[in-house]
């Protein structure tokens, strides 16, 4: 980047805090959540939501457990106004949910907002005006006092209209909008003036929302300012301090978390971070971050895919595949060492039967957000033996021995490299069948055994070799040993079994035997073979044939 261009920008002022406390704070409970999907999220859409989409999103937000929901800017849009009337007149607002509306500090807009709220039980009236130095100078053309006067005029009217209002209580919320561009001492001054005008008390608290309207600094500086604000503002116990981080620097989540550590009681945000420019802070991520620390987030995210679907369909914006917790790929490992560790983690967990989650590379149990283990491990050229073995065990019950895994993984990896793409589990299974189970030069058709002396059995096997039927006979300590001797005696094929494993797949009459052998060829190279059969002995003989066929 050219140096000349960066001369345009100035560093954000830091805060001189004598003994900042937030770095040592630990979040022990969820903050109050307020969804602003239907307002801030909506105002950022190319096509703002119609009533139908708003209603669908509303129902999802309520079902998730949001108790405060900003439902619109009724004085700005007829759709918002009508939607709010529909919520109220249709009786769609549960008793424990408070709707919030946004208005500027302008008389006509405030009056219209109260009109929209008629008949609603509890409401939050959210008044804002921009307080930043730039906006005072460039947009409004007034000084600090002019800015305070505007806020006070708006507050006064909200107070008067709240007193006249029939029906339930009004909670007042004030936002010094563009707080991050506002001198902290001025933010305190204007909030104190507004709180005095409103008459905030510890019994009738006012919400003070301190938005990172534009995220302009590292999150630690935002936290410093929040801590300083909370320590400095008069009558802190009459205020609910709220934050409303945007994500211009990509650190909205961190800013919200540090702000809560610094003393904020409440967080405004949206599902998956939709909102102006780079979005509002993502409440799903914040909530699940808490969840992974053992803290009840007070929001139900147990079916994150369903929530994601609604959000995507209502906003028309896709959630990124790598989005924390919700992205399509975030519970999937392609790379070999990750797959191996996840596979071992799952096995250790099954064995230990422990409630504590400690599967490597998975910060959260996918099942807790309604995701399944199915797609955790997927195979491409970056995958190793653990991943391939995981897929075969998960889908087909095969427990491949370690050296066997290594051999088959090489086959799969070569193919994935050639194809340059992910291989579906069905393709891997097809590959396994083609590599080990398909008919080769030698096929075992049948066999029988009889005891000949103590510990010795004679085996007769019918084979097809190069298309011709052959009968071979041999004696050995068991059927495998007898088969090896038969192959040597009658076909002149030397077989050195280096390793042998078998296990059952399934139970009862449906059960199958899986056999795996490692055979050393004349040159000493080890080749593996495998077979499945209803009979354990037949599976063993077929596995030997499989290895010999592969050895060529
Ligand atoms: C950071 C945020 O997200 S804040 C929320 C922003 N959301 C929206 O603006 C969405 C909906 N807004 C709208 O539909 C319109 O802007 C309306 C209906 C609110 C107002 O419409 P209009 O008056 O026609 O236009 P416009 O927004 O351009 O008005 C700007 C005027 O409002 C003034 N103004 C802006 N914000 C405020 C405020 N919070 N309080 C008082 N006056 C304000 C401006 O100084 C300007 O005054 P001027 O006309 O004397 O120069
Ligand atoms: C109205 C305020 C809270 C806002 O949306 C913002 O500052 O981003």
Coordinates of C-alpha atoms and ligand atoms in Angstrom, one line a residue:
X1 CA 0.0 0.0 0.0
X2 CA 1.3 3.5 -0.8
X3 CA 2.6 5.5 2.1
X4 CA 0.9 8.6 0.7
X5 CA -2.5 7.0 1.0
X6 CA -2.0 6.0 4.7
X7 CA -1.2 9.6 5.5
X8 CA -4.9 10.2 5.2
X9 CA -5.6 8.2 8.4
X10 CA -5.0 9.1 12.0
X11 CA -4.5 6.7 14.9
X12 CA -7.4 6.2 17.2
X13 CA -6.7 7.9 20.6
X14 CA -5.9 5.5 23.4
X15 CA -7.4 5.7 26.8
X16 CA -5.1 6.4 29.8
X17 CA -6.6 4.1 32.5
X18 CA -4.6 4.1 35.7
X19 CA -5.6 0.6 36.7
X20 CA -7.8 -1.1 34.2
X21 CA -9.7 -3.9 35.6
X22 CA -11.3 -5.6 32.6
X23 CA -8.3 -7.8 31.6
X24 CA -8.8 -9.7 34.8
X25 CA -12.6 -10.0 34.6
X26 CA -14.2 -13.3 33.8
X27 CA -17.6 -13.4 32.2
X28 CA -19.7 -15.6 34.5
X29 CA -23.2 -15.0 33.1
X30 CA -24.9 -14.1 29.8
X31 CA -25.5 -10.4 29.3
X32 CA -29.0 -9.2 28.5
X33 CA -29.4 -9.8 24.7
X34 CA -31.3 -7.5 22.4
X35 CA -31.8 -8.7 18.8
X36 CA -31.6 -5.8 16.3
X37 CA -32.1 -8.1 13.3
X38 CA -35.5 -6.6 12.4
X39 CA -34.1 -3.0 12.5
X40 CA -30.3 -2.6 12.0
X41 CA -30.1 -5.9 10.2
X42 CA -33.1 -5.0 8.0
X43 CA -31.9 -1.5 7.1
X44 CA -28.7 -3.0 5.7
X45 CA -30.4 -5.3 3.2
X46 CA -30.6 -4.7 -0.5
X47 CA -34.3 -5.7 -0.3
X48 CA -35.5 -5.0 3.2
X49 CA -37.8 -7.7 4.6
X50 CA -41.5 -7.6 3.9
X51 CA -43.9 -8.3 6.7
X52 CA -44.0 -12.0 6.0
X53 CA -40.2 -12.4 6.3
X54 CA -40.1 -10.1 9.3
X55 CA -42.7 -12.3 11.0
X56 CA -40.8 -15.5 10.2
X57 CA -37.6 -14.0 11.7
X58 CA -39.6 -12.6 14.7
X59 CA -41.0 -16.1 15.4
X60 CA -37.4 -17.6 15.3
X61 CA -36.0 -14.9 17.6
X62 CA -38.8 -15.4 20.1
X63 CA -38.3 -19.2 20.0
X64 CA -34.6 -18.7 20.6
X65 CA -35.4 -16.9 23.8
X66 CA -34.7 -13.2 23.0
X67 CA -36.5 -11.1 25.6
X68 CA -35.8 -7.8 23.9
X69 CA -36.2 -7.4 20.2
X70 CA -35.9 -4.2 18.2
X71 CA -38.7 -4.6 15.8
X72 CA -38.2 -1.6 13.5
X73 CA -38.0 2.1 12.9
X74 CA -41.8 2.7 12.6
X75 CA -41.5 6.4 11.7
X76 CA -39.2 5.7 8.8
X77 CA -41.0 2.9 7.0
X78 CA -44.6 2.0 6.5
X79 CA -43.6 -1.7 6.4
X80 CA -42.0 -1.4 9.8
X81 CA -45.0 0.5 11.1
X82 CA -47.5 -2.1 9.8
X83 CA -45.4 -5.0 11.1
X84 CA -45.4 -3.5 14.6
X85 CA -49.2 -3.0 14.4
X86 CA -49.5 -6.6 13.3
X87 CA -47.5 -7.8 16.2
X88 CA -49.5 -5.8 18.7
X89 CA -53.0 -6.3 17.2
X90 CA -52.4 -9.9 16.4
X91 CA -51.3 -10.7 20.0
X92 CA -48.0 -12.1 18.8
X93 CA -45.8 -10.6 21.6
X94 CA -45.3 -13.0 24.5
X95 CA -45.6 -11.5 28.0
X96 CA -42.0 -11.9 28.7
X97 CA -40.8 -10.3 25.5
X98 CA -40.3 -6.5 25.2
X99 CA -40.4 -4.9 21.8
X100 CA -38.1 -2.0 21.1
X101 CA -38.4 0.7 18.4
X102 CA -35.8 3.2 17.1
X103 CA -36.4 6.9 16.5
X104 CA -34.4 10.0 15.9
X105 CA -34.7 12.9 18.2
X106 CA -37.3 14.6 15.9
X107 CA -40.7 15.5 17.1
X108 CA -42.7 14.1 14.1
X109 CA -40.8 10.9 14.2
X110 CA -41.2 10.4 18.0
X111 CA -45.0 11.1 17.8
X112 CA -45.4 8.6 14.9
X113 CA -43.3 6.0 16.9
X114 CA -45.7 6.3 19.9
X115 CA -48.6 5.9 17.5
X116 CA -47.1 2.7 16.3
X117 CA -46.8 1.4 19.8
X118 CA -50.4 1.9 20.9
X119 CA -51.8 -1.0 22.7
X120 CA -48.4 -2.7 23.3
X121 CA -47.7 -3.8 26.8
X122 CA -44.0 -3.2 27.7
X123 CA -41.9 -1.3 25.2
X124 CA -38.5 0.2 24.9
X125 CA -38.3 3.5 23.1
X126 CA -34.9 3.9 21.7
X127 CA -33.9 7.5 20.9
X128 CA -30.6 8.3 19.2
X129 CA -28.7 11.2 17.9
X130 CA -25.1 11.2 16.6
X131 CA -22.7 12.7 19.1
X132 CA -19.4 12.3 17.3
X133 CA -17.2 15.3 16.7
X134 CA -17.3 14.8 12.9
X135 CA -21.1 14.6 12.8
X136 CA -21.6 17.6 15.1
X137 CA -19.4 19.6 12.8
X138 CA -20.2 18.2 9.3
X139 CA -23.8 16.8 9.5
X140 CA -25.5 18.9 12.2
X141 CA -23.4 22.0 12.3
X142 CA -23.7 22.6 16.0
X143 CA -21.4 22.5 19.0
X144 CA -21.5 20.2 22.0
X145 CA -24.3 22.2 23.7
X146 CA -26.4 22.1 20.5
X147 CA -26.0 18.3 20.4
X148 CA -27.1 18.0 24.0
X149 CA -30.1 20.3 23.4
X150 CA -31.2 18.0 20.5
X151 CA -30.9 14.9 22.8
X152 CA -32.8 16.6 25.6
X153 CA -35.6 17.8 23.4
X154 CA -36.1 14.3 22.1
X155 CA -35.9 12.8 25.6
X156 CA -38.4 15.4 27.0
X157 CA -40.9 14.5 24.3
X158 CA -40.4 10.8 24.9
X159 CA -40.9 11.4 28.6
X160 CA -44.1 13.4 28.0
X161 CA -45.5 10.9 25.6
X162 CA -44.7 8.0 27.9
X163 CA -46.6 9.7 30.7
X164 CA -49.6 10.2 28.4
X165 CA -49.5 6.8 27.0
X166 CA -52.2 4.3 28.0
X167 CA -51.0 0.8 28.7
X168 CA -47.8 -0.7 29.8
X169 CA -44.5 0.7 30.9
X170 CA -42.0 2.4 28.7
X171 CA -38.3 1.8 29.2
X172 CA -36.2 4.6 27.7
X173 CA -33.0 3.8 25.8
X174 CA -30.7 6.5 24.6
X175 CA -27.8 6.0 22.2
X176 CA -25.1 8.6 21.6
X177 CA -24.8 7.3 18.1
X178 CA -21.3 7.2 16.7
X179 CA -20.1 6.8 20.2
X180 CA -16.7 5.5 19.0
X181 CA -16.2 8.8 17.2
X182 CA -17.3 10.8 20.3
X183 CA -14.9 12.2 22.9
X184 CA -15.5 10.0 26.0
X185 CA -15.9 13.0 28.3
X186 CA -18.6 14.4 26.0
X187 CA -20.4 11.0 25.9
X188 CA -20.5 11.0 29.6
X189 CA -21.8 14.6 29.7
X190 CA -24.6 14.0 27.2
X191 CA -25.7 10.7 28.8
X192 CA -25.8 12.3 32.3
X193 CA -27.9 15.2 30.9
X194 CA -30.3 12.8 29.2
X195 CA -30.6 10.5 32.2
X196 CA -31.4 13.6 34.4
X197 CA -34.0 14.7 31.9
X198 CA -35.6 11.3 31.8
X199 CA -35.4 10.9 35.5
X200 CA -33.5 7.6 35.6
X201 CA -33.4 5.9 39.0
X202 CA -32.1 2.6 40.2
X203 CA -35.8 1.4 40.3
X204 CA -36.5 2.9 36.8
X205 CA -33.3 2.3 35.0
X206 CA -32.6 3.8 31.6
X207 CA -30.7 1.9 29.0
X208 CA -27.6 3.7 27.7
X209 CA -26.4 2.1 24.5
X210 CA -22.8 2.9 23.6
X211 CA -22.5 1.8 20.0
X212 CA -19.4 1.1 18.0
X213 CA -21.5 2.6 15.1
X214 CA -18.2 2.3 13.2
X215 CA -15.6 0.0 14.7
X216 CA -12.6 2.3 14.8
X217 CA -10.1 0.8 17.2
X218 CA -8.7 -2.5 18.6
X219 CA -11.3 -4.1 21.0
X220 CA -9.1 -3.3 24.0
X221 CA -9.5 0.4 23.5
X222 CA -13.3 0.0 23.2
X223 CA -13.2 -2.0 26.5
X224 CA -11.1 0.8 28.1
X225 CA -13.6 3.4 27.1
X226 CA -16.5 1.3 28.4
X227 CA -14.8 0.7 31.7
X228 CA -13.9 4.4 32.0
X229 CA -17.5 5.3 31.1
X230 CA -19.0 3.0 33.7
X231 CA -16.6 4.3 36.4
X232 CA -17.1 8.0 35.5
X233 CA -20.8 8.4 34.7
X234 CA -23.0 9.7 37.5
X235 CA -25.6 7.3 39.0
X236 CA -24.3 4.2 37.2
X237 CA -26.8 2.2 39.2
X238 CA -29.7 4.0 37.4
X239 CA -28.3 2.8 34.0
X240 CA -28.3 -0.4 32.1
X241 CA -25.1 -0.1 30.0
X242 CA -25.5 -1.6 26.6
X243 CA -23.1 -2.1 23.7
X244 CA -23.9 -2.3 20.1
X245 CA -20.7 -3.3 18.3
X246 CA -20.3 -3.2 14.5
X247 CA -17.6 -5.2 12.8
X248 CA -15.7 -2.8 10.5
X249 CA -12.4 -4.1 11.7
X250 CA -13.6 -7.7 11.9
X251 CA -13.3 -7.7 15.7
X252 CA -16.9 -7.1 16.7
X253 CA -17.2 -10.3 18.7
X254 CA -14.0 -9.5 20.6
X255 CA -15.1 -6.0 21.2
X256 CA -18.5 -7.2 22.6
X257 CA -16.8 -9.7 24.9
X258 CA -14.2 -7.3 26.2
X259 CA -16.9 -4.7 26.7
X260 CA -18.9 -7.1 28.8
X261 CA -15.7 -7.8 30.8
X262 CA -15.4 -4.0 31.2
X263 CA -18.9 -3.6 32.7
X264 CA -21.5 -3.7 30.0
X265 CA -24.8 -5.3 31.0
X266 CA -26.4 -5.8 27.7
X267 CA -25.5 -6.5 24.1
X268 CA -27.3 -5.6 20.9
X269 CA -26.5 -7.7 17.8
X270 CA -27.9 -9.9 15.1
X271 CA -28.0 -13.5 14.0
X272 CA -24.8 -14.4 12.2
X273 CA -23.7 -10.8 12.2
X274 CA -25.9 -9.3 9.5
X275 CA -26.0 -5.5 9.6
X276 CA -24.7 -2.3 8.2
X277 CA -21.5 -2.6 6.1
X278 CA -19.5 -5.5 7.7
X279 CA -22.4 -6.2 10.0
X280 CA -23.5 -6.0 13.6
X281 CA -21.9 -8.2 16.2
X282 CA -22.9 -11.8 15.7
X283 CA -25.1 -12.9 18.7
X284 CA -24.9 -16.6 17.8
X285 CA -21.2 -16.6 18.1
X286 CA -21.2 -14.6 21.3
X287 CA -23.7 -17.0 22.8
X288 CA -21.9 -20.1 21.8
X289 CA -18.6 -18.7 22.9
X290 CA -20.2 -18.5 26.4
X291 CA -21.6 -22.0 26.0
X292 CA -18.1 -23.4 25.4
X293 CA -17.1 -21.9 28.7
X294 CA -19.8 -23.7 30.6
X295 CA -22.1 -20.7 30.8
X296 CA -25.8 -20.9 29.9
X297 CA -26.1 -18.4 27.0
X298 CA -29.8 -18.0 27.7
X299 CA -30.5 -18.5 24.0
X300 CA -31.5 -21.7 22.4
X301 CA -29.1 -22.6 19.6
X302 CA -29.7 -26.3 19.7
X303 CA -30.8 -26.4 16.1
X304 CA -28.4 -24.0 14.5
X305 CA -29.0 -25.1 11.0
X306 CA -32.7 -24.3 11.3
X307 CA -31.9 -20.8 12.6
X308 CA -29.3 -20.4 9.8
X309 CA -31.9 -21.4 7.2
X310 CA -34.4 -18.8 8.5
X311 CA -31.8 -16.1 8.7
X312 CA -30.6 -16.8 5.2
X313 CA -34.0 -17.0 3.7
X314 CA -35.2 -13.8 5.5
X315 CA -32.2 -11.7 4.7
X316 CA -31.2 -13.3 1.4
X317 CA -27.6 -13.4 2.6
X318 CA -25.8 -16.7 2.8
X319 CA -23.9 -17.6 6.0
X320 CA -20.3 -18.3 5.2
X321 CA -19.3 -22.0 5.2
X322 CA -16.5 -21.2 7.7
X323 CA -18.8 -19.0 10.0
X324 CA -18.1 -19.9 13.6
X325 CA -20.4 -22.7 14.9
X326 CA -22.9 -22.4 12.0
X327 CA -20.9 -22.7 8.8
X328 CA -21.4 -25.8 6.8
X329 CA -17.8 -26.8 7.0
X330 CA -17.0 -26.0 10.6
X331 CA -17.5 -29.5 11.9
X332 CA -15.5 -31.1 9.1
X333 CA -11.9 -32.1 9.0
X334 CA -10.1 -32.9 5.8
X335 CA -6.6 -33.0 6.9
X336 CA -5.1 -36.2 8.0
X337 CA -3.7 -35.4 11.5
X338 CA -6.9 -33.6 12.5
X339 CA -9.0 -36.6 11.3
X340 CA -6.8 -39.0 13.3
X341 CA -7.0 -36.9 16.4
X342 CA -10.8 -36.5 16.1
X343 CA -11.3 -40.2 15.5
X344 CA -9.2 -41.0 18.6
X345 CA -11.0 -38.3 20.6
X346 CA -14.4 -39.8 19.8
X347 CA -13.2 -43.3 20.7
X348 CA -11.7 -42.1 24.0
X349 CA -14.9 -40.3 24.8
X350 CA -17.0 -43.4 24.2
X351 CA -14.6 -45.4 26.3
X352 CA -14.4 -43.0 29.2
X353 CA -18.1 -42.3 29.1
X354 CA -17.3 -38.8 30.5
X355 CA -19.6 -35.8 30.2
X356 CA -16.7 -33.5 29.6
X357 CA -16.1 -32.6 26.0
X358 CA -12.5 -32.9 24.9
X359 CA -12.4 -34.0 21.3
X360 CA -9.4 -32.4 19.6
X361 CA -10.1 -29.8 17.0
X362 CA -13.8 -29.6 17.9
X363 CA -14.3 -26.7 20.4
X364 CA -18.0 -27.8 20.7
X365 CA -19.9 -31.0 20.4
X366 CA -21.6 -30.7 17.1
X367 CA -24.6 -32.5 18.6
X368 CA -25.2 -29.5 20.9
X369 CA -26.1 -27.3 18.0
X370 CA -28.0 -30.1 16.2
X371 CA -25.2 -31.0 13.9
X372 CA -24.4 -34.6 13.4
X373 CA -21.1 -36.4 13.5
X374 CA -21.8 -37.7 10.1
X375 CA -19.9 -35.1 8.1
X376 CA -17.1 -34.5 10.7
X377 CA -14.5 -36.3 8.6
X378 CA -14.4 -35.9 4.9
X379 CA -11.8 -37.2 2.5
X380 CA -9.6 -35.4 0.0
X381 CA -5.9 -35.4 -0.9
X382 CA -5.1 -33.9 2.5
X383 CA -6.6 -36.8 4.4
X384 CA -4.7 -39.6 6.1
X385 CA -5.3 -43.2 7.1
X386 CA -7.3 -42.2 10.2
X387 CA -9.9 -40.3 8.2
X388 CA -10.3 -43.1 5.6
X389 CA -10.6 -45.7 8.4
X390 CA -13.1 -43.5 10.2
X391 CA -15.4 -43.4 7.2
X392 CA -15.2 -47.1 6.6
X393 CA -15.9 -47.9 10.2
X394 CA -18.7 -45.3 10.5
X395 CA -20.4 -46.4 7.3
X396 CA -19.6 -50.1 7.0
X397 CA -18.4 -51.3 10.4
X398 CA -15.0 -52.2 9.2
X399 CA -12.2 -52.0 11.7
X400 CA -9.1 -51.9 9.5
X401 CA -5.8 -52.8 11.3
X402 CA -3.3 -50.0 11.3
X403 CA -0.9 -51.2 8.6
X404 CA -3.9 -52.0 6.4
X405 CA -5.2 -48.5 6.9
X406 CA -1.9 -47.1 5.7
X407 CA -2.0 -49.1 2.6
X408 CA -5.5 -48.3 1.7
X409 CA -5.1 -44.6 2.5
X410 CA -2.3 -44.4 0.0
X411 CA -4.6 -45.8 -2.7
X412 CA -7.3 -43.3 -1.8
X413 CA -4.9 -40.4 -1.6
X414 CA -3.5 -41.2 -5.0
X415 CA -6.9 -41.1 -6.4
X416 CA -7.9 -37.9 -4.6
X417 CA -4.7 -36.2 -5.8
X418 CA -5.4 -37.3 -9.4
X419 CA -9.0 -36.1 -9.2
X420 CA -8.2 -32.9 -7.3
X421 CA -11.4 -33.0 -5.3
X422 CA -13.2 -34.4 -2.3
X423 CA -14.1 -38.1 -2.4
X424 CA -17.6 -39.0 -1.2
X425 CA -17.9 -41.8 1.3
X426 CA -19.6 -44.0 -1.3
X427 CA -16.6 -43.6 -3.6
X428 CA -14.3 -44.7 -0.8
X429 CA -16.4 -47.7 -0.2
X430 CA -16.4 -48.5 -3.9
X431 CA -12.7 -48.2 -3.9
X432 CA -12.4 -50.5 -1.0
X433 CA -14.6 -53.1 -2.8
X434 CA -12.7 -52.7 -6.0
X435 CA -9.3 -53.0 -4.3
X436 CA -9.9 -55.9 -2.0
X437 CA -13.3 -57.5 -2.5
X438 CA -13.6 -57.8 -6.2
X439 CA -13.0 -61.2 -7.9
X440 CA -9.3 -61.6 -9.1
X441 CA -7.3 -64.3 -10.7
X442 CA -8.0 -66.6 -7.7
X443 CA -11.4 -67.1 -6.2
X444 CA -12.4 -69.3 -3.3
X445 CA -15.6 -71.1 -4.2
X446 CA -16.0 -73.5 -1.3
X447 CA -14.1 -75.4 1.4
X448 CA -14.5 -78.2 3.9
X449 CA -12.4 -79.4 6.8
X450 CA -12.1 -82.6 8.8
X451 CA -10.0 -83.4 11.9
X452 CA -7.1 -85.7 11.1
X453 CA -5.3 -85.9 14.5
X454 CA -5.2 -83.9 17.7
X455 CA -4.8 -80.2 16.7
X456 CA -4.6 -80.9 13.0
X457 CA -7.2 -80.5 10.3
X458 CA -7.3 -81.4 6.7
X459 CA -8.8 -78.8 4.4
X460 CA -10.2 -79.2 0.9
X461 CA -10.9 -76.0 -1.0
X462 CA -12.5 -75.5 -4.4
X463 CA -10.9 -72.5 -6.2
X464 CA -11.2 -70.9 -9.6
X465 CA -7.7 -69.9 -10.8
X466 CA -7.5 -68.0 -14.1
X467 CA -11.0 -69.2 -14.9
X468 CA -10.3 -72.9 -14.2
X469 CA -11.6 -74.9 -11.3
X470 CA -8.9 -76.3 -9.0
X471 CA -9.2 -78.4 -5.9
X472 CA -6.5 -78.0 -3.3
X473 CA -5.9 -79.9 -0.2
X474 CA -3.7 -79.4 2.8
X475 CA -3.2 -80.1 6.5
X476 CA -2.5 -77.6 9.3
X477 CA -3.1 -76.4 12.8
X478 CA -6.3 -74.6 11.6
X479 CA -8.1 -73.8 8.4
X480 CA -5.8 -70.9 7.5
X481 CA -2.7 -72.9 8.1
X482 CA -4.1 -75.8 6.1
X483 CA -5.0 -73.5 3.3
X484 CA -1.5 -72.0 3.1
X485 CA -0.1 -75.6 2.9
X486 CA -2.6 -76.5 0.3
X487 CA -1.7 -73.5 -1.9
X488 CA 2.0 -74.4 -1.6
X489 CA 1.5 -78.1 -2.3
X490 CA -1.0 -78.0 -5.1
X491 CA -0.4 -74.7 -6.8
X492 CA 3.2 -74.0 -5.9
X493 CA 2.2 -70.6 -4.4
X494 CA 4.3 -69.7 -1.4
X495 CA 2.3 -67.7 1.2
X496 CA 3.8 -66.1 4.3
X497 CA 1.1 -64.7 6.6
X498 CA 2.5 -61.7 8.4
X499 CA -0.6 -60.6 10.1
X500 CA -4.2 -61.6 10.5
X501 CA -7.3 -59.9 12.0
X502 CA -10.9 -60.7 12.1
X503 CA -14.1 -59.2 13.6
X504 CA -17.8 -59.5 13.3
X505 CA -20.0 -56.8 11.7
X506 CA -23.5 -56.7 13.0
X507 CA -25.2 -59.3 15.2
X508 CA -27.3 -62.4 14.9
X509 CA -28.1 -64.1 11.6
X510 CA -27.3 -60.9 9.7
X511 CA -23.7 -60.9 11.1
X512 CA -20.8 -61.0 8.8
X513 CA -17.2 -61.8 9.4
X514 CA -14.5 -59.3 8.2
X515 CA -11.0 -60.7 7.7
X516 CA -7.8 -58.8 7.0
X517 CA -4.4 -60.5 6.2
X518 CA -1.0 -59.2 5.5
X519 CA 1.0 -61.5 3.2
X520 CA 4.7 -61.3 2.4
X521 CA 5.5 -62.0 -1.2
X522 CA 8.6 -63.7 -2.5
X523 CA 10.4 -60.3 -2.6
X524 CA 9.4 -59.6 1.0
X525 CA 7.0 -56.9 0.1
X526 CA 3.8 -57.0 2.2
X527 CA 0.5 -56.9 0.5
X528 CA -2.9 -56.7 2.3
X529 CA -6.1 -58.5 1.5
X530 CA -9.6 -58.4 3.0
X531 CA -12.8 -60.2 2.7
X532 CA -16.3 -60.3 4.1
X533 CA -18.4 -63.4 4.4
X534 CA -21.1 -65.0 6.5
X535 CA -18.5 -67.6 7.5
X536 CA -15.4 -66.7 9.5
X537 CA -13.3 -69.4 7.8
X538 CA -14.5 -68.5 4.3
X539 CA -13.7 -64.8 5.0
X540 CA -10.2 -65.8 6.1
X541 CA -9.6 -67.9 3.0
X542 CA -11.0 -65.2 0.7
X543 CA -8.8 -62.5 2.4
X544 CA -5.7 -64.6 1.6
X545 CA -6.9 -64.9 -2.0
X546 CA -7.5 -61.2 -2.1
X547 CA -3.9 -60.5 -0.9
X548 CA -2.4 -63.0 -3.5
X549 CA -4.5 -61.4 -6.3
X550 CA -3.2 -58.0 -5.3
X551 CA 0.4 -59.2 -5.2
X552 CA -0.1 -60.2 -8.9
Ligands
LIG1 C1 -26.4 4.0 13.0 C2 -27.8 3.8 12.7 O1 -28.1 2.7 12.2 S1 -28.9 4.9 12.9 C3 -30.4 4.4 12.2 C4 -30.4 4.7 10.8 N1 -31.5 4.2 10.1 C5 -32.2 4.9 9.2 O2 -31.9 6.0 8.9 C6 -33.3 4.1 8.5 C7 -34.5 4.9 8.2 N2 -34.3 6.3 7.9 C8 -35.2 7.0 7.1 O3 -36.1 6.4 6.5 C9 -35.1 8.4 7.0 O4 -33.7 8.8 7.2 C10 -36.0 9.1 8.0 C11 -37.4 8.8 7.7 C12 -35.7 8.7 9.4 C13 -35.8 10.6 7.9 O5 -36.1 11.0 6.6 P1 -35.8 12.4 6.0 O6 -36.0 13.5 7.0 O7 -36.6 12.5 4.8 O8 -34.3 12.3 5.5 P2 -32.9 12.3 6.2 O9 -32.6 11.1 6.9 O10 -32.0 12.6 5.1 O11 -32.9 13.5 7.2 C14 -31.7 14.0 7.6 C15 -32.0 15.1 8.6 O12 -32.3 14.5 9.9 C16 -31.3 15.0 10.8 N3 -31.0 13.9 11.7 C17 -30.4 12.8 11.4 N4 -30.3 12.0 12.5 C18 -31.0 12.6 13.5 C19 -31.3 12.3 14.8 N5 -30.9 11.1 15.3 N6 -32.0 13.1 15.5 C20 -32.5 14.3 15.0 N7 -32.2 14.7 13.7 C21 -31.5 13.8 13.0 C22 -30.1 15.4 10.0 O13 -29.3 16.4 10.6 C23 -30.8 16.0 8.8 O14 -31.2 17.3 9.1 P3 -31.4 18.4 8.0 O15 -32.5 17.9 7.1 O16 -31.8 19.6 8.8 O17 -30.1 18.5 7.3
LIG2 C1 -29.0 3.5 16.5 C2 -27.6 3.0 16.8 C3 -27.6 2.3 18.1 C4 -27.0 2.2 15.8 O1 -27.7 1.4 15.1 C5 -25.6 2.3 15.6 O2 -25.0 3.2 16.2 O3 -25.0 1.4 14.9

